[in-house]
PDB file of C-alpha atoms in Angstrom:
ATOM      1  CA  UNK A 278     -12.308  -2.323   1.652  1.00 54.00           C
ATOM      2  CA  UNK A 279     -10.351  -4.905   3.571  1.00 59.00           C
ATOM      3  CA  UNK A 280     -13.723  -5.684   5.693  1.00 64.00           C
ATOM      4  CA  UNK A 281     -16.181  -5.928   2.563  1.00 67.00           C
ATOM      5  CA  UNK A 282     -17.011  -8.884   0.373  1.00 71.00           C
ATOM      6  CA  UNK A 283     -15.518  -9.232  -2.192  1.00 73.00           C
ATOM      7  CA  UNK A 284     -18.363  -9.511  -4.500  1.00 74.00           C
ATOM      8  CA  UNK A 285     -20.119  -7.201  -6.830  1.00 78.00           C
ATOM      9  CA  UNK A 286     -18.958  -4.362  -9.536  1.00 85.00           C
ATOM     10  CA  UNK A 287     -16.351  -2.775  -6.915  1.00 83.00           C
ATOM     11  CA  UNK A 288     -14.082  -6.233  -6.295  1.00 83.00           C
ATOM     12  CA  UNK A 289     -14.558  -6.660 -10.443  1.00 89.00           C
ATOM     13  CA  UNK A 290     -13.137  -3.441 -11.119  1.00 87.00           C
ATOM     14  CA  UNK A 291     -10.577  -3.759  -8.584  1.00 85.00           C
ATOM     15  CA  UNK A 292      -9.182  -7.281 -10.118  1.00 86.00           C
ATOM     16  CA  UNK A 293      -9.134  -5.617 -13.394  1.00 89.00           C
ATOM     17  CA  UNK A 294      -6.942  -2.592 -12.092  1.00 85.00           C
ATOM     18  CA  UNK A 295      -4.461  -5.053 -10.216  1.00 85.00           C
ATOM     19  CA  UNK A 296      -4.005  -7.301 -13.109  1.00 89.00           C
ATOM     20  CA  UNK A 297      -3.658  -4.325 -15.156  1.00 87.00           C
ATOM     21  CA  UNK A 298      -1.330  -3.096 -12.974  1.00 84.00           C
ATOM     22  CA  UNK A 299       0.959  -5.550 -11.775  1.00 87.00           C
ATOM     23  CA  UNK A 300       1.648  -6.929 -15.275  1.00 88.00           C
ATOM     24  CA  UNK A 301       2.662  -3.554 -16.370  1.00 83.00           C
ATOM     25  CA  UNK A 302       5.196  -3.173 -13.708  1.00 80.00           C
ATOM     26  CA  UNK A 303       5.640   0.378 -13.735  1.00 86.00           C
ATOM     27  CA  UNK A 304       4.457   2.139 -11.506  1.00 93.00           C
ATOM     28  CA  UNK A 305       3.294  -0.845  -9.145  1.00 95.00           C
ATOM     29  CA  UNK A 306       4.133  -3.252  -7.186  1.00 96.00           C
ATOM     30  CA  UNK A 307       3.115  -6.115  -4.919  1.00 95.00           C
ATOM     31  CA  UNK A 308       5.373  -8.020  -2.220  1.00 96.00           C
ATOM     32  CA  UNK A 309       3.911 -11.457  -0.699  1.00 95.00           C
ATOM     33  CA  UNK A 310       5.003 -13.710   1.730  1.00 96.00           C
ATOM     34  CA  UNK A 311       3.226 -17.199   0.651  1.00 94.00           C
ATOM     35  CA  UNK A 312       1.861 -19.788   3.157  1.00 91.00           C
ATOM     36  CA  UNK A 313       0.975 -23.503   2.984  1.00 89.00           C
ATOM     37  CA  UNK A 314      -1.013 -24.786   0.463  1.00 90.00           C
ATOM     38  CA  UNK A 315      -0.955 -21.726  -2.163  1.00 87.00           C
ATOM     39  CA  UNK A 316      -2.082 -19.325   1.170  1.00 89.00           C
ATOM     40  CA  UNK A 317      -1.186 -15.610   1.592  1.00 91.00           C
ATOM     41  CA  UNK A 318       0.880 -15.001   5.256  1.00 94.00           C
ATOM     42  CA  UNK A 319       1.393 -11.178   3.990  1.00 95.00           C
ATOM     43  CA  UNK A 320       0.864  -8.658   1.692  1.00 95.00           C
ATOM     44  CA  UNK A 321       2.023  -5.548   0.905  1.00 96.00           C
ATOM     45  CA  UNK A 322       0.380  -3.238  -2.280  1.00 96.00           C
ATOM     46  CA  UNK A 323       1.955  -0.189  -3.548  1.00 96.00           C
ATOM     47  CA  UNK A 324       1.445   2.459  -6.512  1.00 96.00           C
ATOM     48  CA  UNK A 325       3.538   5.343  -7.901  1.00 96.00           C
ATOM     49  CA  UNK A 326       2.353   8.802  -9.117  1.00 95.00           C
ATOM     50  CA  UNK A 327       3.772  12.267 -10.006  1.00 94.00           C
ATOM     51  CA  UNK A 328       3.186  14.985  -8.064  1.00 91.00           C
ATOM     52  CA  UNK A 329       4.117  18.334  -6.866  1.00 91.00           C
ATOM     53  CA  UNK A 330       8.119  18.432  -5.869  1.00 90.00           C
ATOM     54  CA  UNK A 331       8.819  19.183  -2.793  1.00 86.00           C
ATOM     55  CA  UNK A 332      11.555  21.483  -0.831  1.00 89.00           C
ATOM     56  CA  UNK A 333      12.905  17.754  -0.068  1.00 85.00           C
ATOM     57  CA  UNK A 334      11.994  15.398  -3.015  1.00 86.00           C
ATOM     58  CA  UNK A 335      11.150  15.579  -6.142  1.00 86.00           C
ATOM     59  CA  UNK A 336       7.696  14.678  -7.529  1.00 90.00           C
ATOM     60  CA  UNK A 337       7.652  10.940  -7.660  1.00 93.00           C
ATOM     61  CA  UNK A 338       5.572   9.671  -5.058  1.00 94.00           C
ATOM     62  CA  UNK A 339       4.804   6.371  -3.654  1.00 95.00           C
ATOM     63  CA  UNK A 340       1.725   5.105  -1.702  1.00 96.00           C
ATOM     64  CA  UNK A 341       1.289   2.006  -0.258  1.00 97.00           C
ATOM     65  CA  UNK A 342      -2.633   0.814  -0.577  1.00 94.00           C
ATOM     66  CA  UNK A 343      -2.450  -2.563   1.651  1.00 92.00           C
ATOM     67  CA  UNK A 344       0.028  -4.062   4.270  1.00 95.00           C
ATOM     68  CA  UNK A 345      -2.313  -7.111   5.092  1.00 92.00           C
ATOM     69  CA  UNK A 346      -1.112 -10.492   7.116  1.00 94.00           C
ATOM     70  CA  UNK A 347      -3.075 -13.308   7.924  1.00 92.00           C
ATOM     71  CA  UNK A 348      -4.201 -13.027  12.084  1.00 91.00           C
ATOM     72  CA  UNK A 349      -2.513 -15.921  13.158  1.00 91.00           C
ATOM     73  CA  UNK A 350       0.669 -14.952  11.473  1.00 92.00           C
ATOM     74  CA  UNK A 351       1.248 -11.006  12.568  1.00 92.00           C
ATOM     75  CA  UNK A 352       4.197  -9.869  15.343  1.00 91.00           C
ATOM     76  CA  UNK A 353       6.106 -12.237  13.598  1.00 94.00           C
ATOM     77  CA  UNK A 354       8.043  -9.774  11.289  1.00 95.00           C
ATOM     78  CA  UNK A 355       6.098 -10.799   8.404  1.00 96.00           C
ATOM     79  CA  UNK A 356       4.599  -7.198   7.737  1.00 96.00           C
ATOM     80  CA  UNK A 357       7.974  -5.425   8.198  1.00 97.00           C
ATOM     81  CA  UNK A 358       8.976  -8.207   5.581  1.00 98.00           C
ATOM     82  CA  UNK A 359       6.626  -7.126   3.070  1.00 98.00           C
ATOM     83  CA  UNK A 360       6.628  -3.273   3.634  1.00 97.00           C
ATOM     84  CA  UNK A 361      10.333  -3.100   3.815  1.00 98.00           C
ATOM     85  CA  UNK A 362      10.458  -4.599   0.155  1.00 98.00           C
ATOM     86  CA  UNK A 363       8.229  -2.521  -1.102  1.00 97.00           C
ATOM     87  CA  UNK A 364       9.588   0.761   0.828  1.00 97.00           C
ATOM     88  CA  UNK A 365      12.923  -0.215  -1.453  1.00 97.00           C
ATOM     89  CA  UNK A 366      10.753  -0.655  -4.710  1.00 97.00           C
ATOM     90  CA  UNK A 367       9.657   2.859  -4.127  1.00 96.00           C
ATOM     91  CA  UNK A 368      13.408   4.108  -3.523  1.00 95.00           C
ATOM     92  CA  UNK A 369      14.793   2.335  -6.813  1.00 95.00           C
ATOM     93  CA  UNK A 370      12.041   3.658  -8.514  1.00 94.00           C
ATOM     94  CA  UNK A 371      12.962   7.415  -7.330  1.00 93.00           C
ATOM     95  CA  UNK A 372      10.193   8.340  -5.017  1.00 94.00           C
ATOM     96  CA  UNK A 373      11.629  10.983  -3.000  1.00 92.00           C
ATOM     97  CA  UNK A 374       8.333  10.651  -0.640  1.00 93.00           C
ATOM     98  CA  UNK A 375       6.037   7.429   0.390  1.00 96.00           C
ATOM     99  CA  UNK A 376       2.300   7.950   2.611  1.00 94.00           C
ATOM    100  CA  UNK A 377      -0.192   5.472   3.524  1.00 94.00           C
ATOM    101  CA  UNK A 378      -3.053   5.408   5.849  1.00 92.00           C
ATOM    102  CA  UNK A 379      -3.290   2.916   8.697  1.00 91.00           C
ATOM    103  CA  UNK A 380      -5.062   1.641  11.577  1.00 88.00           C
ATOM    104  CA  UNK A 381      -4.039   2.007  15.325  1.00 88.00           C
ATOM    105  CA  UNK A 382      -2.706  -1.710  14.861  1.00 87.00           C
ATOM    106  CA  UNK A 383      -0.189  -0.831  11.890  1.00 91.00           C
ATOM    107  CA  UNK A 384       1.121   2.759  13.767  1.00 92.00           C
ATOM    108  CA  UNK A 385       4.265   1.070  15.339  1.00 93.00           C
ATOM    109  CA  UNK A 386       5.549  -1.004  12.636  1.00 94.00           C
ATOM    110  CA  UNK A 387       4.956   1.953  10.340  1.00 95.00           C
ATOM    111  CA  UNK A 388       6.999   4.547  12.525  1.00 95.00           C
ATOM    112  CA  UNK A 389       9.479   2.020  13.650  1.00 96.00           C
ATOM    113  CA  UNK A 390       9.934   2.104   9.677  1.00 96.00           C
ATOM    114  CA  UNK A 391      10.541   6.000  10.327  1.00 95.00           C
ATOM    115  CA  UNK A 392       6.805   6.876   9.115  1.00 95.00           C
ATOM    116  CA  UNK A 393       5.648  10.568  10.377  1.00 93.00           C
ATOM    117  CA  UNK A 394       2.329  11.226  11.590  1.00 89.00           C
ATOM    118  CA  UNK A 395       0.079  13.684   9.522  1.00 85.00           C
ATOM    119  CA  UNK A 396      -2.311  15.459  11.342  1.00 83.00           C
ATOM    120  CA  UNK A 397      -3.454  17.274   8.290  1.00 83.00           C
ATOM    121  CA  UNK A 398      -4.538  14.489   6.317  1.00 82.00           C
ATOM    122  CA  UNK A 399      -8.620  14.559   4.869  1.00 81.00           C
ATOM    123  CA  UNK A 400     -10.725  12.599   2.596  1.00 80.00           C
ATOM    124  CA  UNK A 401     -13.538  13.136   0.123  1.00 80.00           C
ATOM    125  CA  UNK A 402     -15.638  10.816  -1.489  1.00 84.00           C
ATOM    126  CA  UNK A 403     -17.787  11.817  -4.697  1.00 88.00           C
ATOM    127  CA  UNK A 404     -21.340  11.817  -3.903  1.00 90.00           C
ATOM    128  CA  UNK A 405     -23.096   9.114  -5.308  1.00 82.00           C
TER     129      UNK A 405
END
């Protein structure tokens, strides 16, 4: 998604669901660091649902959808910023458990923030 242009029906619906979602301010939430001139440095994205309690939290979940920063601004702590605001959205909001996908370039900032690896994880996508 990141990688794509954003152009067409897909970036149109997404828009839609962001506004829609960040205005409700329920069950998400976006974090930004801003740069000059009305620019983005970083971004972090993040949505709540229920599901199935666990033996060690209870069925509010959290799962964060983008950590993004700008190339020429990353090791700078500007990512940790971001995620670390949103990991304590998700904790006032009662999630008792938080996931995410990410690339090889995200894996140390996520466990440094005490993210597990799972193994286990697989996708589907609805044929078109």
């Amino acid at each position: 998604m990141i990688k794509a242009p954003p152009t067409g029906r897909w970036f149109e619906d997404l828009t839609a669901y962001l506004v829609d979602g960040l205005a409700r301010a329920e069950d998400m939430a976006g974090f930004v660091i801003d740069g000059p001139a009305d620019s983005v440095v970083s971004v972090a994205l993040g949505s709540i649902y229920e599901a199935p309690p666990g033996p060690t939290y209870s069925g509010r979940a959290g799962y964060v959808h983008l950590v993004q920063t700008t190339p020429g601004c990353r090791r700078q702590g500007n990512g940790r910023a971001v995620t670390t605001r949103l990991l304590a959205w998700f904790w006032d909001q009662d999630c008792g458990l938080v996931s995410l996908n990410t690339s090889a370039d995200g894996a140390q900032l996520y466990q440094s923030l005490g993210f597990e690896k799972n193994e286990r994880s697989m996708r589907l996508f609805r044929p078109q």
